[in-house]
Short mmCIF file of C-alpha atoms in Angstrom, two decimals:
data_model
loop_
_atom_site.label_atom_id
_atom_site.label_comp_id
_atom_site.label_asym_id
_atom_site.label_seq_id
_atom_site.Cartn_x
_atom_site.Cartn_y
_atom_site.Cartn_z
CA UNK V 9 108.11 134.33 80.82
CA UNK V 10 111.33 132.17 80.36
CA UNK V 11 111.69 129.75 83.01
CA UNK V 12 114.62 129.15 85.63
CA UNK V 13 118.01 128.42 83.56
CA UNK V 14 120.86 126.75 84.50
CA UNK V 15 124.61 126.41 83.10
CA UNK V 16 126.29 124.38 82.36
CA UNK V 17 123.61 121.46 81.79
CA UNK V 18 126.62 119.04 82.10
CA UNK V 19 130.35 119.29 83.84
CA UNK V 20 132.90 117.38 84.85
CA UNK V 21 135.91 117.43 86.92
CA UNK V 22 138.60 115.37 89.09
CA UNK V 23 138.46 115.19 92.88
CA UNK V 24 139.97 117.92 94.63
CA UNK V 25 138.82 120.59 91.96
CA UNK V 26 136.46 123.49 92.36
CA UNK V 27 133.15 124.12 90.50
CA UNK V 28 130.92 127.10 90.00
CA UNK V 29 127.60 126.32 88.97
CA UNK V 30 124.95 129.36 87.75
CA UNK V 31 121.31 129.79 87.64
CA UNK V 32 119.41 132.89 86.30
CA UNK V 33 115.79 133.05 88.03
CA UNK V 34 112.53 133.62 86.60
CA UNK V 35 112.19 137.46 85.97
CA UNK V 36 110.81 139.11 88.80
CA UNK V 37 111.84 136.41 91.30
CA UNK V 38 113.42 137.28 94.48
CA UNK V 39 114.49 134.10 96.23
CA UNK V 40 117.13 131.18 94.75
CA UNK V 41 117.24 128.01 96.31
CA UNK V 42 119.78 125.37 95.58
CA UNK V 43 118.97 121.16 96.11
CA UNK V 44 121.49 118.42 95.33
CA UNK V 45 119.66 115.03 94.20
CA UNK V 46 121.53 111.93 94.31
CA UNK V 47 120.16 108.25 94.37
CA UNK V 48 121.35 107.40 97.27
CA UNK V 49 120.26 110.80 99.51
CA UNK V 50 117.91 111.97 97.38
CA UNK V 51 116.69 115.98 96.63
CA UNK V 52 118.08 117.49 99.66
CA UNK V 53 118.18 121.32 99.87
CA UNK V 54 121.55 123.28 100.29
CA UNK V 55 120.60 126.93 100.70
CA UNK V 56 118.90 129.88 99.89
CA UNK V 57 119.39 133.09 98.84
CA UNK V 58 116.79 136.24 99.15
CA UNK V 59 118.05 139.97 97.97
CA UNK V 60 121.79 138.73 97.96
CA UNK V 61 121.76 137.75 101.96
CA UNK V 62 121.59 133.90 102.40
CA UNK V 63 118.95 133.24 104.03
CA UNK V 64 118.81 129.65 104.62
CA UNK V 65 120.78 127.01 105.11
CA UNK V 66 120.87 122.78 104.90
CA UNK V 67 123.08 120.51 106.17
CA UNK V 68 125.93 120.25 104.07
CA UNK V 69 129.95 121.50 104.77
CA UNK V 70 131.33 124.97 104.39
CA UNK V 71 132.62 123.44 100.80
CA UNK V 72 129.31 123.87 99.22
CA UNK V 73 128.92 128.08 98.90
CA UNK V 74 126.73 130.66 97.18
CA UNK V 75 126.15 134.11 96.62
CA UNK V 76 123.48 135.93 94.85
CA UNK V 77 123.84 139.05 92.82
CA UNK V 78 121.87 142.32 92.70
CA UNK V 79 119.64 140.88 89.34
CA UNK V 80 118.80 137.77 91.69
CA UNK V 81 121.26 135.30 89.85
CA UNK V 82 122.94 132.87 91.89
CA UNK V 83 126.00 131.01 91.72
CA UNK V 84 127.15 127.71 93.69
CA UNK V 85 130.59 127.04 94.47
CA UNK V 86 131.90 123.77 95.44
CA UNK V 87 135.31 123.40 96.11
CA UNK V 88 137.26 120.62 97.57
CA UNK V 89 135.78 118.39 95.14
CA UNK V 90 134.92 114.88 96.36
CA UNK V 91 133.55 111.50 94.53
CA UNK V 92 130.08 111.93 96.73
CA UNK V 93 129.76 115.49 95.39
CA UNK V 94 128.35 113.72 91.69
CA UNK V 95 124.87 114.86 91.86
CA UNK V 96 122.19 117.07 89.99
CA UNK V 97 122.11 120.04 91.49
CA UNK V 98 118.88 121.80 90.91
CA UNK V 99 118.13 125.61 91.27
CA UNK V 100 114.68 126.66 92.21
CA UNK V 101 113.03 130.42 91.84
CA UNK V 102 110.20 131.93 93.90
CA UNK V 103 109.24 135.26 94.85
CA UNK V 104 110.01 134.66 98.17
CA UNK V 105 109.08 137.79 99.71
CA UNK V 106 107.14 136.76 103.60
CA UNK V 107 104.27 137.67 102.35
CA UNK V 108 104.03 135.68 99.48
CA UNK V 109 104.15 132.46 100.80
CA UNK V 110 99.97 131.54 101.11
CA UNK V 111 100.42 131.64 97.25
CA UNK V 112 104.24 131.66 96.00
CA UNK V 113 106.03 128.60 94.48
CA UNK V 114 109.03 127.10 94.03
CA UNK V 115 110.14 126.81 90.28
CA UNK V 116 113.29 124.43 88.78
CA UNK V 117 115.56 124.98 86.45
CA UNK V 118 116.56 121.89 84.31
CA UNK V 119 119.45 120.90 86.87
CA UNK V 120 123.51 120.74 86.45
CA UNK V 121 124.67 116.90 86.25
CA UNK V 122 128.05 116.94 87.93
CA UNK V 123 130.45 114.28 87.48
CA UNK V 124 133.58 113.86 89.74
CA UNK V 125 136.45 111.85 88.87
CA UNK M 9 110.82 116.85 112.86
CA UNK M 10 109.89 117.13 109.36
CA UNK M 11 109.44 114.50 106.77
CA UNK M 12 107.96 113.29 103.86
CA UNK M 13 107.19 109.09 103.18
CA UNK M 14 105.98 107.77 99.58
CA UNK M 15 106.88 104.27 100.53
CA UNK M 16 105.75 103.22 96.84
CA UNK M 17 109.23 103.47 95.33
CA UNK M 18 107.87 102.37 91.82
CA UNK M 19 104.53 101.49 90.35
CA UNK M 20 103.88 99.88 87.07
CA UNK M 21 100.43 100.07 84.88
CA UNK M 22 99.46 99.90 81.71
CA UNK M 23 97.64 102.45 79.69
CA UNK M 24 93.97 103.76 81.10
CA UNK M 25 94.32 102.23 84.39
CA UNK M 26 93.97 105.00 87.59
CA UNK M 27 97.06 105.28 89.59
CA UNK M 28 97.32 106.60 93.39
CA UNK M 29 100.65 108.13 94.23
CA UNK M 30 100.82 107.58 98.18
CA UNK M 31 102.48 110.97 100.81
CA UNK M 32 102.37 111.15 104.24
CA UNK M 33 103.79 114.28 106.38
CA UNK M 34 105.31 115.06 109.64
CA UNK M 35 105.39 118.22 111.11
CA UNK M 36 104.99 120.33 114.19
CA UNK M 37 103.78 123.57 112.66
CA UNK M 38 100.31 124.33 112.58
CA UNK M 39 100.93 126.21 108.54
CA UNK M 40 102.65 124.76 106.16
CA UNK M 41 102.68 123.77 102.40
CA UNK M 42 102.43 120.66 100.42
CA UNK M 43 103.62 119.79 96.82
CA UNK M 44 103.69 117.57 94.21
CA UNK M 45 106.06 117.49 91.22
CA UNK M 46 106.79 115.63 88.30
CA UNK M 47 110.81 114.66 87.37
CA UNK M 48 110.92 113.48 83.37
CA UNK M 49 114.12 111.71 82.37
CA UNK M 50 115.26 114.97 81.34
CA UNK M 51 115.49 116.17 85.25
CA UNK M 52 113.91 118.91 85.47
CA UNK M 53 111.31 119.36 88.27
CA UNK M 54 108.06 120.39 87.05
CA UNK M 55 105.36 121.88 89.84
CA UNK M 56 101.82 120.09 89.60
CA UNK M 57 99.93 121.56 92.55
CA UNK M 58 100.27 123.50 95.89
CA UNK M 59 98.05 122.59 99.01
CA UNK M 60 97.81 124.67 102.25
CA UNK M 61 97.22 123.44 105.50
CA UNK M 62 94.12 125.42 105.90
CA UNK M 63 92.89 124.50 102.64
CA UNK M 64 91.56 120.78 103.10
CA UNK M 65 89.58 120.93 100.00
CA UNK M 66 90.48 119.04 97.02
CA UNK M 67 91.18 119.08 93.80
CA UNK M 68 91.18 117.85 90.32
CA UNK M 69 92.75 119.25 87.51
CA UNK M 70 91.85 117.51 84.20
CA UNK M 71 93.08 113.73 85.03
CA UNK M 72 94.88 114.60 87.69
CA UNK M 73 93.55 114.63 91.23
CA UNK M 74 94.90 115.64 94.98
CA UNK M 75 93.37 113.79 97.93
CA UNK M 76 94.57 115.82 101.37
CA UNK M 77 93.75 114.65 104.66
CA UNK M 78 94.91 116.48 107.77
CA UNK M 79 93.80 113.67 110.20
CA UNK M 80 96.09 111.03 108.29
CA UNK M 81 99.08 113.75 107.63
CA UNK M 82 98.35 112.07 103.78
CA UNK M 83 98.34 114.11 100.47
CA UNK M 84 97.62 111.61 97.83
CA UNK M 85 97.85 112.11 94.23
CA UNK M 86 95.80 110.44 91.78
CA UNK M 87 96.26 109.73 87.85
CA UNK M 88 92.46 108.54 85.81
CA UNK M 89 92.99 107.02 82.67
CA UNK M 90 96.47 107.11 82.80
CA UNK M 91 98.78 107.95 79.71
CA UNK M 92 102.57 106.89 78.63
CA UNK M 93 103.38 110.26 78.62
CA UNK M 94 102.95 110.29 82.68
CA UNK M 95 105.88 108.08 83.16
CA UNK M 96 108.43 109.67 85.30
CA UNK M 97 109.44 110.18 89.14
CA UNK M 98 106.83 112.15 91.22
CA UNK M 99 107.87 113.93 94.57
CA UNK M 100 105.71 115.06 97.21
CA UNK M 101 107.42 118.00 99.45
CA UNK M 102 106.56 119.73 102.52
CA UNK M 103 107.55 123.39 103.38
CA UNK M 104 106.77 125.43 106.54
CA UNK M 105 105.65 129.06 107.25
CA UNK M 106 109.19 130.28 108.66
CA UNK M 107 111.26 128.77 106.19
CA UNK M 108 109.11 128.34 103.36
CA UNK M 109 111.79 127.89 100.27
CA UNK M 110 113.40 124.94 102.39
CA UNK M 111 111.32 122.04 100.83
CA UNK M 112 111.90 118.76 102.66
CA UNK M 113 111.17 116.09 99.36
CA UNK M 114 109.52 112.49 100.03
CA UNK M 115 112.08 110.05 98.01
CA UNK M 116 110.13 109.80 94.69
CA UNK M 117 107.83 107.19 93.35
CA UNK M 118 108.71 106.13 90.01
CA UNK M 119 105.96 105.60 87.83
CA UNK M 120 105.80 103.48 84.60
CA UNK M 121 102.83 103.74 82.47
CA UNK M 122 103.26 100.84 79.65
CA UNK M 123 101.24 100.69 76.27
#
């Protein structure tokens, strides 16, 4: 099975831009979650998304959105950008459904390295 | 309140010496989940084991080796005979029954395994 991907590996922009970040799950994986990891805050999660509803949420501003689509990819939007918003942003799959959990796992793409300006 | 501690921030060894990679856990739920992964240089998070709160046993998995203790909130991980190829950051995480994908990560440990 091909693992979680992510594109692009490597972006970046000037404050006050947008960015879209995608992430295509493992096959047969339900549930997208989203973490940003920075030295300073470490990997802290953003949100996730479970048959296109979000259905989590971390602590960070409305900038940072999502959505997922009907095939269970997910894209991140940040907009707004700011210098703090450099990071690796790291998408994780699972199958996610309730029932799944004594067992299911979280699985990581190889991350997005965003670099604002 | 949940949260994850590996106070070790970085560890240095050399070749075929055993390593212990230190987590402790808070949390109020009576289920939950506990993790380890491994972060190469290249970034990407790679999943070593899974532990569940009803499960207290341990395990060992070639070199590799989980120690979990309930009554110290502690899931330790342990290297034997470690290798240069084990260098990188390891994570412990912690996930709960009603929000399971929301992983709360400890803040690393950074190990370096030299020659």
């Amino acid at each position: 099975k091909a693992g979680v991907t992510q594109t692009p590996r490597y972006l970046i922009k000037t404050r006050g831009q947008q960015v879209t970040l995608s992430c295509s799950p493992i096959s047969g994986h339900r549930s997208v979650s989203w973490y940003q990891q920075t030295p300073g805050q470490g990997l802290q999660f953003l949100f996730e998304y479970f048959s296109e509803t979000q259905r989590n949420k971390g602590n960070f501003p409305g900038r940072f959105s999502g959505r997922q689509f009907s095939n269970s990819r997910s894209e991140m939007n940040v907009s707004t950008l700011e210098l703090g918003d450099s990071a690796l942003y790291l998408c994780a799959s699972s199958l996610g459904g309730q029932m799944d959990t004594s067992t299911d796992t979280q699985y990581f793409g190889p991350g997005t390295r965003l670099t604002v300006l | 309140a949940q949260k994850v501690t590996q106070a070790q921030t970085e560890i240095s060894v050399v070749e075929k010496e055993d390593v212990t990679l230190d987590c402790v856990y808070e949390t109020r739920d009576t289920t939950y989940y506990l993790f380890w992964y491994k972060q190469p240089p290249s970034g990407e998070l790679v999943f070593l084991i899974r532990r569940n709160s009803f499960d207290e046993q341990n395990e060992i998995s070639g070199r590799y080796s989980w120690n979990f203790q309930k009554s110290t909130s502690s899931f330790n991980f342990t290297i034997t005979a470690s290798q240069v190829v084990d260098s990188a950051v390891y994570f412990c995480a912690l996930s709960e029954e009603r929000n399971f994908n929301k992983f709360y990560f400890g803040s690393g440990t950074k190990l370096n395994v030299k020659p």
